[in-house]
């Protein structure tokens, strides 16, 4: 980052996110003229305009959009490097595991027990996150490993091992038209209202915004939406709800993920424990 300082990149990204000098300045806790001066200095140094400005409008140029995309990755990488360096230098550092509430397919207790048997096991801090930022925890160094769901979470830049694969079910109120069916196909759900995940852009949902599975199940119970979820996220099934297998929905996989370049023994030891847990889980399913 010889041409841009980290602080300058932070200034640029704040304005790129807000597209408003006043809001970006408040977010950065600096004066608006100082932000304007910093942005002009960045553009001068790079030799390209990053924003189109008018009295009422701020818009990213193509160069600005490119810097926003790649600059965020660069800033995350710097942040992760600092956190990992501090963490690696602390002999008492704990291993940090991020997951969503209930998002362990019933494997967490066994995984922690298996890890505790490793000769170099550390104490594990469990971090809970929302639907949109588990991968951010891994990329910026706030967490060492994470339990993620495929195909829902973006694994770009992350190494991973699949621990458990399961089918997906439609979750509907007990009196719903599909509640008595032995199974359904995705086509049977056409016209139904699906929720929108808070902080997750895109998607087909037009229903209420939800931040986690608990909120979604509450909205389903009162008839505001239905959901399509990995089976383990809804078991045991709450009163008033019914789960119907969706035969043509892609299966969902629970994976253990970590940054691709992370070769620390701290992480490798936890991955080893996870693979042993996966083997035990597969053996139990085979016996069943």
Short mmCIF file of C-alpha atoms in Angstrom, two decimals:
data_model
loop_
_atom_site.label_atom_id
_atom_site.label_comp_id
_atom_site.label_asym_id
_atom_site.label_seq_id
_atom_site.Cartn_x
_atom_site.Cartn_y
_atom_site.Cartn_z
CA UNK A 1 0.00 0.00 0.00
CA UNK A 2 2.79 2.39 -0.96
CA UNK A 3 0.49 4.83 -2.78
CA UNK A 4 -2.26 4.92 -0.16
CA UNK A 5 -2.04 4.96 3.61
CA UNK A 6 -4.41 2.74 5.57
CA UNK A 7 -6.13 5.79 7.09
CA UNK A 8 -6.72 7.27 3.63
CA UNK A 9 -8.27 4.02 2.46
CA UNK A 10 -10.56 4.07 5.49
CA UNK A 11 -11.65 7.59 4.54
CA UNK A 12 -12.33 6.56 0.94
CA UNK A 13 -14.32 3.47 1.92
CA UNK A 14 -16.48 5.41 4.37
CA UNK A 15 -17.44 7.89 1.64
CA UNK A 16 -17.91 5.09 -0.91
CA UNK A 17 -20.34 3.38 1.48
CA UNK A 18 -22.27 6.49 2.51
CA UNK A 19 -22.07 8.48 -0.76
CA UNK A 20 -22.56 11.55 1.42
CA UNK A 21 -19.73 13.67 2.81
CA UNK A 22 -21.60 14.67 5.95
CA UNK A 23 -22.58 11.13 6.97
CA UNK A 24 -19.12 9.78 6.13
CA UNK A 25 -17.46 12.50 8.22
CA UNK A 26 -19.69 11.69 11.19
CA UNK A 27 -18.90 7.99 10.78
CA UNK A 28 -15.17 8.78 10.80
CA UNK A 29 -15.45 11.36 13.60
CA UNK A 30 -13.66 14.00 11.53
CA UNK A 31 -14.68 17.37 10.08
CA UNK A 32 -16.27 17.35 6.63
CA UNK A 33 -13.64 19.73 5.11
CA UNK A 34 -10.88 17.37 6.30
CA UNK A 35 -12.60 14.47 4.56
CA UNK A 36 -13.02 16.46 1.33
CA UNK A 37 -9.34 17.40 1.40
CA UNK A 38 -8.30 13.80 2.03
CA UNK A 39 -10.38 12.52 -0.90
CA UNK A 40 -8.91 15.13 -3.25
CA UNK A 41 -5.43 14.13 -2.10
CA UNK A 42 -6.17 10.44 -2.81
CA UNK A 43 -7.49 11.24 -6.30
CA UNK A 44 -4.45 13.38 -7.03
CA UNK A 45 -2.10 10.63 -5.89
CA UNK A 46 -3.83 7.96 -7.98
CA UNK A 47 -4.30 10.23 -10.98
CA UNK A 48 -7.96 9.27 -11.51
CA UNK A 49 -11.30 10.66 -10.25
CA UNK A 50 -13.00 8.37 -7.75
CA UNK A 51 -16.26 10.26 -7.25
CA UNK A 52 -18.65 12.32 -9.34
CA UNK A 53 -19.79 15.21 -7.13
CA UNK A 54 -22.62 17.66 -7.37
CA UNK A 55 -24.35 19.86 -4.81
CA UNK A 56 -26.89 17.11 -4.10
CA UNK A 57 -25.27 13.93 -5.27
CA UNK A 58 -22.13 11.83 -4.82
CA UNK A 59 -21.49 8.86 -7.11
CA UNK A 60 -18.61 6.44 -7.59
CA UNK A 61 -16.73 6.46 -10.89
CA UNK A 62 -15.64 3.12 -12.43
CA UNK A 63 -12.23 3.69 -10.83
CA UNK A 64 -13.95 4.35 -7.51
CA UNK A 65 -15.97 1.15 -7.74
CA UNK A 66 -12.80 -0.84 -8.43
CA UNK A 67 -11.02 0.73 -5.45
CA UNK A 68 -14.05 0.09 -3.23
CA UNK A 69 -14.06 -3.62 -4.08
CA UNK A 70 -10.34 -4.27 -3.86
CA UNK A 71 -9.63 -1.69 -1.19
CA UNK A 72 -12.00 -3.35 1.25
CA UNK A 73 -10.19 -6.67 0.78
CA UNK A 74 -6.85 -4.92 1.31
CA UNK A 75 -8.02 -3.18 4.48
CA UNK A 76 -9.45 -6.45 5.82
CA UNK A 77 -6.13 -8.16 5.07
CA UNK A 78 -4.18 -5.51 7.00
CA UNK A 79 -6.59 -5.75 9.92
CA UNK A 80 -6.38 -9.55 9.90
CA UNK A 81 -2.57 -9.46 9.78
CA UNK A 82 -2.43 -7.20 12.85
CA UNK A 83 -4.91 -9.32 14.79
CA UNK A 84 -3.18 -12.58 13.86
CA UNK A 85 0.24 -11.17 14.81
CA UNK A 86 -0.99 -10.08 18.22
CA UNK A 87 -2.83 -13.35 18.69
CA UNK A 88 0.16 -15.47 17.68
CA UNK A 89 2.41 -13.56 20.05
CA UNK A 90 0.17 -14.25 23.03
CA UNK A 91 0.97 -17.64 24.55
CA UNK A 92 -2.34 -17.52 26.41
CA UNK A 93 -4.42 -16.68 23.34
CA UNK A 94 -7.70 -18.52 23.01
CA UNK A 95 -9.09 -20.02 19.82
CA UNK A 96 -12.03 -17.98 18.52
CA UNK A 97 -14.89 -19.84 16.82
CA UNK A 98 -17.69 -17.94 15.07
CA UNK A 99 -21.09 -19.38 14.19
CA UNK A 100 -24.73 -18.37 14.08
CA UNK A 101 -26.92 -19.29 17.05
CA UNK A 102 -27.97 -22.92 16.66
CA UNK A 103 -25.86 -23.25 13.51
CA UNK A 104 -23.83 -26.29 14.48
CA UNK A 105 -26.08 -29.20 13.35
CA UNK A 106 -25.72 -30.63 16.84
CA UNK A 107 -21.96 -31.13 16.43
CA UNK A 108 -20.57 -28.37 18.63
CA UNK A 109 -20.43 -30.27 21.93
CA UNK A 110 -18.67 -33.23 20.31
CA UNK A 111 -16.32 -30.92 18.43
CA UNK A 112 -15.28 -29.08 21.58
CA UNK A 113 -14.84 -32.36 23.46
CA UNK A 114 -12.69 -33.76 20.65
CA UNK A 115 -10.58 -30.59 20.54
CA UNK A 116 -10.05 -30.63 24.31
CA UNK A 117 -8.20 -33.94 23.86
CA UNK A 118 -5.60 -32.34 21.58
CA UNK A 119 -2.26 -31.91 23.41
CA UNK A 120 -2.07 -28.24 22.38
CA UNK A 121 -5.74 -27.40 22.94
CA UNK A 122 -6.58 -23.85 24.00
CA UNK A 123 -9.70 -22.48 25.61
CA UNK A 124 -12.32 -21.73 22.96
CA UNK A 125 -14.22 -18.44 22.78
CA UNK A 126 -17.52 -18.88 20.94
CA UNK A 127 -18.64 -15.82 18.98
CA UNK A 128 -22.15 -15.48 17.59
CA UNK A 129 -22.85 -13.41 14.50
CA UNK A 130 -25.69 -12.39 12.24
CA UNK A 131 -26.49 -13.91 8.84
CA UNK A 132 -24.25 -11.60 6.85
CA UNK A 133 -20.95 -11.24 8.70
CA UNK A 134 -19.62 -14.65 9.76
CA UNK A 135 -17.17 -14.66 6.87
CA UNK A 136 -16.12 -11.10 7.76
CA UNK A 137 -15.09 -12.36 11.20
CA UNK A 138 -12.70 -14.78 9.49
CA UNK A 139 -11.39 -12.40 6.85
CA UNK A 140 -10.60 -9.53 9.20
CA UNK A 141 -9.11 -11.67 11.97
CA UNK A 142 -11.82 -11.38 14.62
CA UNK A 143 -12.23 -15.17 14.54
CA UNK A 144 -9.83 -18.01 13.79
CA UNK A 145 -12.32 -20.61 12.55
CA UNK A 146 -16.03 -20.60 11.75
CA UNK A 147 -18.95 -22.92 11.23
CA UNK A 148 -20.59 -21.86 7.96
CA UNK A 149 -23.38 -23.16 5.77
CA UNK A 150 -22.97 -23.91 2.07
CA UNK A 151 -24.42 -22.67 -0.27
CA UNK A 152 -25.49 -19.72 1.88
CA UNK A 153 -22.09 -18.38 3.01
CA UNK A 154 -19.42 -17.08 0.62
CA UNK A 155 -16.26 -19.20 0.95
CA UNK A 156 -14.08 -17.06 -1.33
CA UNK A 157 -10.60 -16.89 0.17
CA UNK A 158 -11.41 -19.47 2.84
CA UNK A 159 -10.22 -23.04 3.23
CA UNK A 160 -12.88 -25.42 4.51
CA UNK A 161 -13.80 -28.97 5.42
CA UNK A 162 -17.34 -30.33 5.19
CA UNK A 163 -18.54 -31.73 8.52
CA UNK A 164 -22.18 -32.57 7.84
CA UNK A 165 -24.60 -32.58 4.90
CA UNK A 166 -28.37 -32.57 5.24
CA UNK A 167 -31.57 -31.96 3.32
CA UNK A 168 -33.59 -28.77 3.41
CA UNK A 169 -37.17 -28.45 4.56
CA UNK A 170 -39.99 -25.99 4.02
CA UNK A 171 -41.10 -24.60 7.37
CA UNK A 172 -44.78 -23.64 7.36
CA UNK A 173 -47.53 -22.96 9.92
CA UNK A 174 -49.42 -26.08 10.99
CA UNK A 175 -52.54 -24.99 9.10
CA UNK A 176 -50.72 -24.15 5.87
CA UNK A 177 -51.84 -25.69 2.56
CA UNK A 178 -48.57 -27.67 2.32
CA UNK A 179 -48.45 -28.82 5.94
CA UNK A 180 -49.97 -32.25 5.27
CA UNK A 181 -47.75 -33.11 2.31
CA UNK A 182 -45.08 -35.85 2.66
CA UNK A 183 -42.76 -33.70 0.50
CA UNK A 184 -42.78 -30.74 -1.85
CA UNK A 185 -40.74 -29.38 -4.75
CA UNK A 186 -39.47 -25.82 -5.13
CA UNK A 187 -42.18 -25.20 -7.74
CA UNK A 188 -44.81 -25.88 -5.05
CA UNK A 189 -43.52 -22.85 -3.15
CA UNK A 190 -44.14 -20.38 -5.97
CA UNK A 191 -46.30 -17.51 -4.80
CA UNK A 192 -45.34 -17.99 -1.17
CA UNK A 193 -43.78 -15.16 0.83
CA UNK A 194 -40.15 -15.71 1.78
CA UNK A 195 -38.25 -13.61 4.33
CA UNK A 196 -35.41 -11.17 3.70
CA UNK A 197 -32.21 -11.70 5.66
CA UNK A 198 -31.01 -8.55 7.42
CA UNK A 199 -27.77 -7.27 5.92
CA UNK A 200 -27.83 -9.73 3.01
CA UNK A 201 -28.45 -8.01 -0.36
CA UNK A 202 -30.28 -9.74 -3.17
CA UNK A 203 -32.32 -12.88 -2.72
CA UNK A 204 -35.89 -13.68 -3.65
CA UNK A 205 -37.51 -12.73 -0.35
CA UNK A 206 -40.30 -10.17 -0.29
CA UNK A 207 -41.50 -10.83 3.25
CA UNK A 208 -40.44 -9.46 6.65
CA UNK A 209 -36.78 -8.83 7.36
CA UNK A 210 -35.28 -11.27 9.87
CA UNK A 211 -31.91 -11.28 11.61
CA UNK A 212 -31.79 -14.93 12.64
CA UNK A 213 -33.66 -18.24 12.56
CA UNK A 214 -35.51 -17.49 15.81
CA UNK A 215 -37.06 -14.37 14.29
CA UNK A 216 -37.90 -16.28 11.12
CA UNK A 217 -39.70 -19.02 13.03
CA UNK A 218 -41.72 -16.41 14.91
CA UNK A 219 -42.77 -14.80 11.63
CA UNK A 220 -43.72 -18.20 10.22
CA UNK A 221 -45.79 -19.01 13.32
CA UNK A 222 -47.93 -15.88 12.85
CA UNK A 223 -48.36 -16.54 9.12
CA UNK A 224 -46.20 -13.71 7.79
CA UNK A 225 -43.81 -15.90 5.79
CA UNK A 226 -42.54 -19.43 5.22
CA UNK A 227 -38.92 -20.58 5.17
CA UNK A 228 -36.63 -23.11 3.50
CA UNK A 229 -33.91 -24.15 5.93
CA UNK A 230 -31.44 -26.94 6.69
CA UNK A 231 -33.32 -29.50 8.76
CA UNK A 232 -31.05 -29.23 11.81
CA UNK A 233 -31.86 -25.52 12.24
CA UNK A 234 -35.51 -26.36 12.96
CA UNK A 235 -35.17 -29.43 15.15
CA UNK A 236 -36.87 -29.93 17.48
CA UNK A 237 -39.74 -28.41 15.51
CA UNK A 238 -41.42 -25.61 17.54
CA UNK A 239 -45.12 -25.98 18.39
CA UNK A 240 -47.43 -24.68 15.68
CA UNK A 241 -44.98 -25.34 12.84
CA UNK A 242 -44.53 -28.18 10.36
CA UNK A 243 -41.47 -29.17 8.33
CA UNK A 244 -41.92 -30.64 4.86
CA UNK A 245 -38.91 -32.03 2.93
CA UNK A 246 -38.10 -30.13 -0.28
CA UNK A 247 -36.97 -32.90 -2.62
CA UNK A 248 -35.26 -30.78 -5.28
CA UNK A 249 -33.62 -28.16 -3.04
CA UNK A 250 -29.81 -28.40 -3.08
CA UNK A 251 -28.54 -30.05 0.11
CA UNK A 252 -27.01 -27.87 2.78
CA UNK A 253 -23.54 -28.54 4.17
CA UNK A 254 -22.09 -27.40 7.47
CA UNK A 255 -18.40 -26.63 6.98
CA UNK A 256 -15.52 -25.61 9.20
CA UNK A 257 -13.78 -22.68 7.50
CA UNK A 258 -10.62 -20.65 8.09
CA UNK A 259 -8.51 -18.20 6.02
CA UNK A 260 -6.61 -19.99 3.24
CA UNK A 261 -3.24 -18.56 4.26
CA UNK A 262 -3.60 -19.34 7.96
CA UNK A 263 -1.08 -22.09 8.78
CA UNK A 264 -0.95 -21.60 12.54
CA UNK A 265 -0.83 -24.75 14.71
CA UNK A 266 -3.69 -23.22 16.70
CA UNK A 267 -5.98 -23.59 13.68
CA UNK A 268 -4.52 -26.86 12.39
CA UNK A 269 -5.18 -28.54 15.73
CA UNK A 270 -8.84 -27.50 15.68
CA UNK A 271 -9.23 -28.69 12.08
CA UNK A 272 -7.82 -32.09 13.11
CA UNK A 273 -10.38 -32.34 15.90
CA UNK A 274 -13.16 -31.37 13.48
CA UNK A 275 -12.19 -34.12 11.04
CA UNK A 276 -12.32 -36.66 13.85
CA UNK A 277 -15.75 -35.35 14.82
CA UNK A 278 -16.85 -35.73 11.20
CA UNK A 279 -15.74 -39.34 11.21
CA UNK A 280 -17.65 -40.05 14.41
CA UNK A 281 -20.77 -38.35 13.00
CA UNK A 282 -20.57 -40.43 9.80
CA UNK A 283 -20.19 -43.64 11.82
CA UNK A 284 -23.29 -42.81 13.88
CA UNK A 285 -25.32 -42.15 10.72
CA UNK A 286 -24.15 -45.45 9.28
CA UNK A 287 -25.23 -47.34 12.41
CA UNK A 288 -28.63 -45.62 12.22
#
